Amino acid sequence: MAVFPSRDSIFQINDGTTLQDISPYVVSIDGLPGPRELADVTALGATGRAFYPTLENVVVTLELLWSDDASVGSDTVFGAIRDDTAVRAWDYGPEGKTTGDVKYSGNCWVRSYTIVSRVGDVVKARVELQVDGVVTRGTYT
């Protein structure tokens, strides 16, 4: 069984110009590859429920260290694209982005961007990305 340290994980999102690697600011990623809805197709006379897969409804949640660093800071990227009227491409490599590494990717909307300040802690941010369409599983080339 292969084990991969999360320090090798990478998350990139298109800021309108190019994919920006925001990994240095990411504390956690949750929600991938995500759920899919199942339609109940149970008919009369059945002795158990039956389902048919329909739509994906994936929300990716990122916890970030807040930063306004030029180009790649979490606030620089998400503060700028949170009101966009176009989807943004993203990709996530749980084991890194070396050729052959697993890659999850897709397009998304910034559903929520919230800055969090707590006494005794560093400033953080929380982002919810609503996937538009489906999450694709592939590999980095």
mmCIF file with all atom_site columns, C-alpha atoms in Angstrom:
data_model
loop_
_atom_site.group_PDB
_atom_site.id
_atom_site.type_symbol
_atom_site.label_atom_id
_atom_site.label_alt_id
_atom_site.label_comp_id
_atom_site.label_asym_id
_atom_site.label_entity_id
_atom_site.label_seq_id
_atom_site.pdbx_PDB_ins_code
_atom_site.Cartn_x
_atom_site.Cartn_y
_atom_site.Cartn_z
_atom_site.occupancy
_atom_site.B_iso_or_equiv
_atom_site.pdbx_formal_charge
_atom_site.auth_seq_id
_atom_site.auth_comp_id
_atom_site.auth_asym_id
_atom_site.auth_atom_id
_atom_site.pdbx_PDB_model_num
ATOM 1   C CA . MET A 1 1   ? 0.000   0.000  0.000   1.00 0.00 ? 1   MET A CA 1
ATOM 2   C CA . ALA A 1 2   ? 1.397   3.347  -1.045  1.00 0.00 ? 2   ALA A CA 1
ATOM 3   C CA . VAL A 1 3   ? 1.088   6.239  1.395   1.00 0.00 ? 3   VAL A CA 1
ATOM 4   C CA . PHE A 1 4   ? 1.452   9.850  0.273   1.00 0.00 ? 4   PHE A CA 1
ATOM 5   C CA . PRO A 1 5   ? 2.184   12.779 2.585   1.00 0.00 ? 5   PRO A CA 1
ATOM 6   C CA . SER A 1 6   ? -0.293  15.627 2.182   1.00 0.00 ? 6   SER A CA 1
ATOM 7   C CA . ARG A 1 7   ? 2.611   18.084 1.921   1.00 0.00 ? 7   ARG A CA 1
ATOM 8   C CA . ASP A 1 8   ? 2.997   16.871 -1.691  1.00 0.00 ? 8   ASP A CA 1
ATOM 9   C CA . SER A 1 9   ? -0.621  17.692 -2.594  1.00 0.00 ? 9   SER A CA 1
ATOM 10  C CA . ILE A 1 10  ? -1.268  20.532 -5.013  1.00 0.00 ? 10  ILE A CA 1
ATOM 11  C CA . PHE A 1 11  ? -4.308  22.683 -5.765  1.00 0.00 ? 11  PHE A CA 1
ATOM 12  C CA . GLN A 1 12  ? -4.458  25.071 -8.706  1.00 0.00 ? 12  GLN A CA 1
ATOM 13  C CA . ILE A 1 13  ? -7.216  27.384 -9.892  1.00 0.00 ? 13  ILE A CA 1
ATOM 14  C CA . ASN A 1 14  ? -7.472  29.619 -12.934 1.00 0.00 ? 14  ASN A CA 1
ATOM 15  C CA . ASP A 1 15  ? -7.471  33.276 -11.915 1.00 0.00 ? 15  ASP A CA 1
ATOM 16  C CA . GLY A 1 16  ? -8.710  34.394 -15.338 1.00 0.00 ? 16  GLY A CA 1
ATOM 17  C CA . THR A 1 17  ? -5.268  34.275 -16.910 1.00 0.00 ? 17  THR A CA 1
ATOM 18  C CA . THR A 1 18  ? -3.538  31.058 -15.886 1.00 0.00 ? 18  THR A CA 1
ATOM 19  C CA . LEU A 1 19  ? -3.673  28.204 -13.370 1.00 0.00 ? 19  LEU A CA 1
ATOM 20  C CA . GLN A 1 20  ? -2.317  29.590 -10.099 1.00 0.00 ? 20  GLN A CA 1
ATOM 21  C CA . ASP A 1 21  ? -0.749  27.160 -7.627  1.00 0.00 ? 21  ASP A CA 1
ATOM 22  C CA . ILE A 1 22  ? -2.254  28.190 -4.282  1.00 0.00 ? 22  ILE A CA 1
ATOM 23  C CA . SER A 1 23  ? -0.937  25.099 -2.460  1.00 0.00 ? 23  SER A CA 1
ATOM 24  C CA . PRO A 1 24  ? 1.372   27.078 -0.119  1.00 0.00 ? 24  PRO A CA 1
ATOM 25  C CA . TYR A 1 25  ? -1.751  28.638 1.447   1.00 0.00 ? 25  TYR A CA 1
ATOM 26  C CA . VAL A 1 26  ? -3.991  25.543 1.589   1.00 0.00 ? 26  VAL A CA 1
ATOM 27  C CA . VAL A 1 27  ? -4.488  24.018 5.040   1.00 0.00 ? 27  VAL A CA 1
ATOM 28  C CA . SER A 1 28  ? -7.133  21.462 4.017   1.00 0.00 ? 28  SER A CA 1
ATOM 29  C CA . ILE A 1 29  ? -9.160  20.279 1.017   1.00 0.00 ? 29  ILE A CA 1
ATOM 30  C CA . ASP A 1 30  ? -12.439 18.433 1.452   1.00 0.00 ? 30  ASP A CA 1
ATOM 31  C CA . GLY A 1 31  ? -15.190 17.211 -0.867  1.00 0.00 ? 31  GLY A CA 1
ATOM 32  C CA . LEU A 1 32  ? -13.394 15.410 -3.701  1.00 0.00 ? 32  LEU A CA 1
ATOM 33  C CA . PRO A 1 33  ? -14.226 13.451 -5.733  1.00 0.00 ? 33  PRO A CA 1
ATOM 34  C CA . GLY A 1 34  ? -17.640 14.152 -4.226  1.00 0.00 ? 34  GLY A CA 1
ATOM 35  C CA . PRO A 1 35  ? -21.177 12.800 -4.149  1.00 0.00 ? 35  PRO A CA 1
ATOM 36  C CA . ARG A 1 36  ? -23.572 12.019 -6.941  1.00 0.00 ? 36  ARG A CA 1
ATOM 37  C CA . GLU A 1 37  ? -27.310 12.019 -6.673  1.00 0.00 ? 37  GLU A CA 1
ATOM 38  C CA . LEU A 1 38  ? -29.242 8.794  -6.938  1.00 0.00 ? 38  LEU A CA 1
ATOM 39  C CA . ALA A 1 39  ? -32.812 8.764  -8.267  1.00 0.00 ? 39  ALA A CA 1
ATOM 40  C CA . ASP A 1 40  ? -35.164 6.356  -6.546  1.00 0.00 ? 40  ASP A CA 1
ATOM 41  C CA . VAL A 1 41  ? -36.476 3.965  -9.227  1.00 0.00 ? 41  VAL A CA 1
ATOM 42  C CA . THR A 1 42  ? -38.179 1.537  -6.867  1.00 0.00 ? 42  THR A CA 1
ATOM 43  C CA . ALA A 1 43  ? -41.296 0.086  -8.479  1.00 0.00 ? 43  ALA A CA 1
ATOM 44  C CA . LEU A 1 44  ? -44.426 -1.334 -6.900  1.00 0.00 ? 44  LEU A CA 1
ATOM 45  C CA . GLY A 1 45  ? -43.930 -4.856 -5.612  1.00 0.00 ? 45  GLY A CA 1
ATOM 46  C CA . ALA A 1 46  ? -40.196 -4.409 -4.929  1.00 0.00 ? 46  ALA A CA 1
ATOM 47  C CA . THR A 1 47  ? -38.835 -5.827 -1.689  1.00 0.00 ? 47  THR A CA 1
ATOM 48  C CA . GLY A 1 48  ? -35.995 -3.306 -1.497  1.00 0.00 ? 48  GLY A CA 1
ATOM 49  C CA . ARG A 1 49  ? -35.124 0.117  -2.849  1.00 0.00 ? 49  ARG A CA 1
ATOM 50  C CA . ALA A 1 50  ? -33.520 0.510  -6.296  1.00 0.00 ? 50  ALA A CA 1
ATOM 51  C CA . PHE A 1 51  ? -31.564 3.546  -7.496  1.00 0.00 ? 51  PHE A CA 1
ATOM 52  C CA . TYR A 1 52  ? -30.194 5.023  -10.699 1.00 0.00 ? 52  TYR A CA 1
ATOM 53  C CA . PRO A 1 53  ? -27.205 7.421  -10.687 1.00 0.00 ? 53  PRO A CA 1
ATOM 54  C CA . THR A 1 54  ? -28.028 10.871 -12.044 1.00 0.00 ? 54  THR A CA 1
ATOM 55  C CA . LEU A 1 55  ? -26.226 14.153 -11.394 1.00 0.00 ? 55  LEU A CA 1
ATOM 56  C CA . GLU A 1 56  ? -23.063 15.024 -9.534  1.00 0.00 ? 56  GLU A CA 1
ATOM 57  C CA . ASN A 1 57  ? -23.390 17.834 -7.016  1.00 0.00 ? 57  ASN A CA 1
ATOM 58  C CA . VAL A 1 58  ? -19.865 18.474 -5.757  1.00 0.00 ? 58  VAL A CA 1
ATOM 59  C CA . VAL A 1 59  ? -18.734 21.269 -3.464  1.00 0.00 ? 59  VAL A CA 1
ATOM 60  C CA . VAL A 1 60  ? -14.998 21.516 -2.763  1.00 0.00 ? 60  VAL A CA 1
ATOM 61  C CA . THR A 1 61  ? -14.136 23.215 0.515   1.00 0.00 ? 61  THR A CA 1
ATOM 62  C CA . LEU A 1 62  ? -10.729 24.797 1.028   1.00 0.00 ? 62  LEU A CA 1
ATOM 63  C CA . GLU A 1 63  ? -9.348  26.084 4.305   1.00 0.00 ? 63  GLU A CA 1
ATOM 64  C CA . LEU A 1 64  ? -6.587  28.582 3.570   1.00 0.00 ? 64  LEU A CA 1
ATOM 65  C CA . LEU A 1 65  ? -4.060  30.793 5.247   1.00 0.00 ? 65  LEU A CA 1
ATOM 66  C CA . TRP A 1 66  ? -5.128  34.331 4.307   1.00 0.00 ? 66  TRP A CA 1
ATOM 67  C CA . SER A 1 67  ? -2.587  36.147 2.166   1.00 0.00 ? 67  SER A CA 1
ATOM 68  C CA . ASP A 1 68  ? -2.563  39.105 -0.199  1.00 0.00 ? 68  ASP A CA 1
ATOM 69  C CA . ASP A 1 69  ? 0.739   38.083 -1.824  1.00 0.00 ? 69  ASP A CA 1
ATOM 70  C CA . ALA A 1 70  ? 0.936   39.174 -5.453  1.00 0.00 ? 70  ALA A CA 1
ATOM 71  C CA . SER A 1 71  ? -0.478  36.721 -8.026  1.00 0.00 ? 71  SER A CA 1
ATOM 72  C CA . VAL A 1 72  ? -0.951  33.659 -5.805  1.00 0.00 ? 72  VAL A CA 1
ATOM 73  C CA . GLY A 1 73  ? -2.075  34.821 -2.350  1.00 0.00 ? 73  GLY A CA 1
ATOM 74  C CA . SER A 1 74  ? -5.384  33.324 -1.249  1.00 0.00 ? 74  SER A CA 1
ATOM 75  C CA . ASP A 1 75  ? -7.093  36.733 -1.028  1.00 0.00 ? 75  ASP A CA 1
ATOM 76  C CA . THR A 1 76  ? -5.442  37.910 -4.239  1.00 0.00 ? 76  THR A CA 1
ATOM 77  C CA . VAL A 1 77  ? -6.931  34.967 -6.142  1.00 0.00 ? 77  VAL A CA 1
ATOM 78  C CA . PHE A 1 78  ? -10.305 34.372 -4.466  1.00 0.00 ? 78  PHE A CA 1
ATOM 79  C CA . GLY A 1 79  ? -11.052 38.016 -3.672  1.00 0.00 ? 79  GLY A CA 1
ATOM 80  C CA . ALA A 1 80  ? -10.714 38.741 -7.383  1.00 0.00 ? 80  ALA A CA 1
ATOM 81  C CA . ILE A 1 81  ? -12.736 35.814 -8.793  1.00 0.00 ? 81  ILE A CA 1
ATOM 82  C CA . ARG A 1 82  ? -15.531 35.494 -6.204  1.00 0.00 ? 82  ARG A CA 1
ATOM 83  C CA . ASP A 1 83  ? -17.892 37.675 -8.281  1.00 0.00 ? 83  ASP A CA 1
ATOM 84  C CA . ASP A 1 84  ? -16.956 36.215 -11.669 1.00 0.00 ? 84  ASP A CA 1
ATOM 85  C CA . THR A 1 85  ? -19.633 35.469 -14.239 1.00 0.00 ? 85  THR A CA 1
ATOM 86  C CA . ALA A 1 86  ? -17.612 32.673 -15.849 1.00 0.00 ? 86  ALA A CA 1
ATOM 87  C CA . VAL A 1 87  ? -16.572 29.284 -14.481 1.00 0.00 ? 87  VAL A CA 1
ATOM 88  C CA . ARG A 1 88  ? -12.950 28.753 -13.468 1.00 0.00 ? 88  ARG A CA 1
ATOM 89  C CA . ALA A 1 89  ? -10.845 25.665 -14.209 1.00 0.00 ? 89  ALA A CA 1
ATOM 90  C CA . TRP A 1 90  ? -9.132  23.919 -11.293 1.00 0.00 ? 90  TRP A CA 1
ATOM 91  C CA . ASP A 1 91  ? -7.099  20.804 -10.611 1.00 0.00 ? 91  ASP A CA 1
ATOM 92  C CA . TYR A 1 92  ? -6.054  18.874 -7.531  1.00 0.00 ? 92  TYR A CA 1
ATOM 93  C CA . GLY A 1 93  ? -3.216  16.386 -7.223  1.00 0.00 ? 93  GLY A CA 1
ATOM 94  C CA . PRO A 1 94  ? -3.419  14.471 -3.920  1.00 0.00 ? 94  PRO A CA 1
ATOM 95  C CA . GLU A 1 95  ? 0.076   13.025 -4.460  1.00 0.00 ? 95  GLU A CA 1
ATOM 96  C CA . GLY A 1 96  ? 1.599   15.961 -6.370  1.00 0.00 ? 96  GLY A CA 1
ATOM 97  C CA . LYS A 1 97  ? 1.734   16.775 -10.068 1.00 0.00 ? 97  LYS A CA 1
ATOM 98  C CA . THR A 1 98  ? 4.543   14.619 -11.421 1.00 0.00 ? 98  THR A CA 1
ATOM 99  C CA . THR A 1 99  ? 3.784   12.846 -14.703 1.00 0.00 ? 99  THR A CA 1
ATOM 100 C CA . GLY A 1 100 ? 1.473   9.927  -13.952 1.00 0.00 ? 100 GLY A CA 1
ATOM 101 C CA . ASP A 1 101 ? 0.178   11.286 -10.629 1.00 0.00 ? 101 ASP A CA 1
ATOM 102 C CA . VAL A 1 102 ? -3.606  11.193 -10.103 1.00 0.00 ? 102 VAL A CA 1
ATOM 103 C CA . LYS A 1 103 ? -5.359  14.452 -10.982 1.00 0.00 ? 103 LYS A CA 1
ATOM 104 C CA . TYR A 1 104 ? -8.916  15.521 -10.244 1.00 0.00 ? 104 TYR A CA 1
ATOM 105 C CA . SER A 1 105 ? -10.082 18.477 -12.295 1.00 0.00 ? 105 SER A CA 1
ATOM 106 C CA . GLY A 1 106 ? -13.062 20.416 -13.487 1.00 0.00 ? 106 GLY A CA 1
ATOM 107 C CA . ASN A 1 107 ? -14.683 23.836 -13.627 1.00 0.00 ? 107 ASN A CA 1
ATOM 108 C CA . CYS A 1 108 ? -16.212 25.705 -10.713 1.00 0.00 ? 108 CYS A CA 1
ATOM 109 C CA . TRP A 1 109 ? -17.901 28.786 -9.339  1.00 0.00 ? 109 TRP A CA 1
ATOM 110 C CA . VAL A 1 110 ? -16.770 30.468 -6.133  1.00 0.00 ? 110 VAL A CA 1
ATOM 111 C CA . ARG A 1 111 ? -19.831 29.750 -4.028  1.00 0.00 ? 111 ARG A CA 1
ATOM 112 C CA . SER A 1 112 ? -18.490 31.340 -0.855  1.00 0.00 ? 112 SER A CA 1
ATOM 113 C CA . TYR A 1 113 ? -15.327 33.150 0.245   1.00 0.00 ? 113 TYR A CA 1
ATOM 114 C CA . THR A 1 114 ? -15.085 34.002 3.938   1.00 0.00 ? 114 THR A CA 1
ATOM 115 C CA . ILE A 1 115 ? -12.185 35.486 5.901   1.00 0.00 ? 115 ILE A CA 1
ATOM 116 C CA . VAL A 1 116 ? -11.863 34.194 9.466   1.00 0.00 ? 116 VAL A CA 1
ATOM 117 C CA . SER A 1 117 ? -9.979  35.966 12.284  1.00 0.00 ? 117 SER A CA 1
ATOM 118 C CA . ARG A 1 118 ? -9.792  34.406 15.755  1.00 0.00 ? 118 ARG A CA 1
ATOM 119 C CA . VAL A 1 119 ? -7.911  35.630 18.808  1.00 0.00 ? 119 VAL A CA 1
ATOM 120 C CA . GLY A 1 120 ? -4.697  33.669 19.225  1.00 0.00 ? 120 GLY A CA 1
ATOM 121 C CA . ASP A 1 121 ? -4.709  32.319 15.663  1.00 0.00 ? 121 ASP A CA 1
ATOM 122 C CA . VAL A 1 122 ? -3.540  33.437 12.242  1.00 0.00 ? 122 VAL A CA 1
ATOM 123 C CA . VAL A 1 123 ? -5.978  34.935 9.742   1.00 0.00 ? 123 VAL A CA 1
ATOM 124 C CA . LYS A 1 124 ? -7.514  32.196 7.601   1.00 0.00 ? 124 LYS A CA 1
ATOM 125 C CA . ALA A 1 125 ? -10.065 31.962 4.822   1.00 0.00 ? 125 ALA A CA 1
ATOM 126 C CA . ARG A 1 126 ? -12.644 29.399 3.823   1.00 0.00 ? 126 ARG A CA 1
ATOM 127 C CA . VAL A 1 127 ? -13.689 28.889 0.215   1.00 0.00 ? 127 VAL A CA 1
ATOM 128 C CA . GLU A 1 128 ? -16.490 26.746 -1.162  1.00 0.00 ? 128 GLU A CA 1
ATOM 129 C CA . LEU A 1 129 ? -16.190 25.925 -4.852  1.00 0.00 ? 129 LEU A CA 1
ATOM 130 C CA . GLN A 1 130 ? -19.337 24.646 -6.564  1.00 0.00 ? 130 GLN A CA 1
ATOM 131 C CA . VAL A 1 131 ? -18.274 22.286 -9.353  1.00 0.00 ? 131 VAL A CA 1
ATOM 132 C CA . ASP A 1 132 ? -19.970 23.093 -12.654 1.00 0.00 ? 132 ASP A CA 1
ATOM 133 C CA . GLY A 1 133 ? -20.485 19.793 -14.490 1.00 0.00 ? 133 GLY A CA 1
ATOM 134 C CA . VAL A 1 134 ? -18.510 16.776 -13.336 1.00 0.00 ? 134 VAL A CA 1
ATOM 135 C CA . VAL A 1 135 ? -15.214 16.053 -11.615 1.00 0.00 ? 135 VAL A CA 1
ATOM 136 C CA . THR A 1 136 ? -12.798 14.319 -13.990 1.00 0.00 ? 136 THR A CA 1
ATOM 137 C CA . ARG A 1 137 ? -10.227 11.805 -12.741 1.00 0.00 ? 137 ARG A CA 1
ATOM 138 C CA . GLY A 1 138 ? -7.084  11.552 -14.828 1.00 0.00 ? 138 GLY A CA 1
ATOM 139 C CA . THR A 1 139 ? -3.322  11.878 -14.505 1.00 0.00 ? 139 THR A CA 1
ATOM 140 C CA . TYR A 1 140 ? -0.793  14.654 -14.931 1.00 0.00 ? 140 TYR A CA 1
ATOM 141 C CA . THR A 1 141 ? 1.160   14.499 -18.182 1.00 0.00 ? 141 THR A CA 1
#
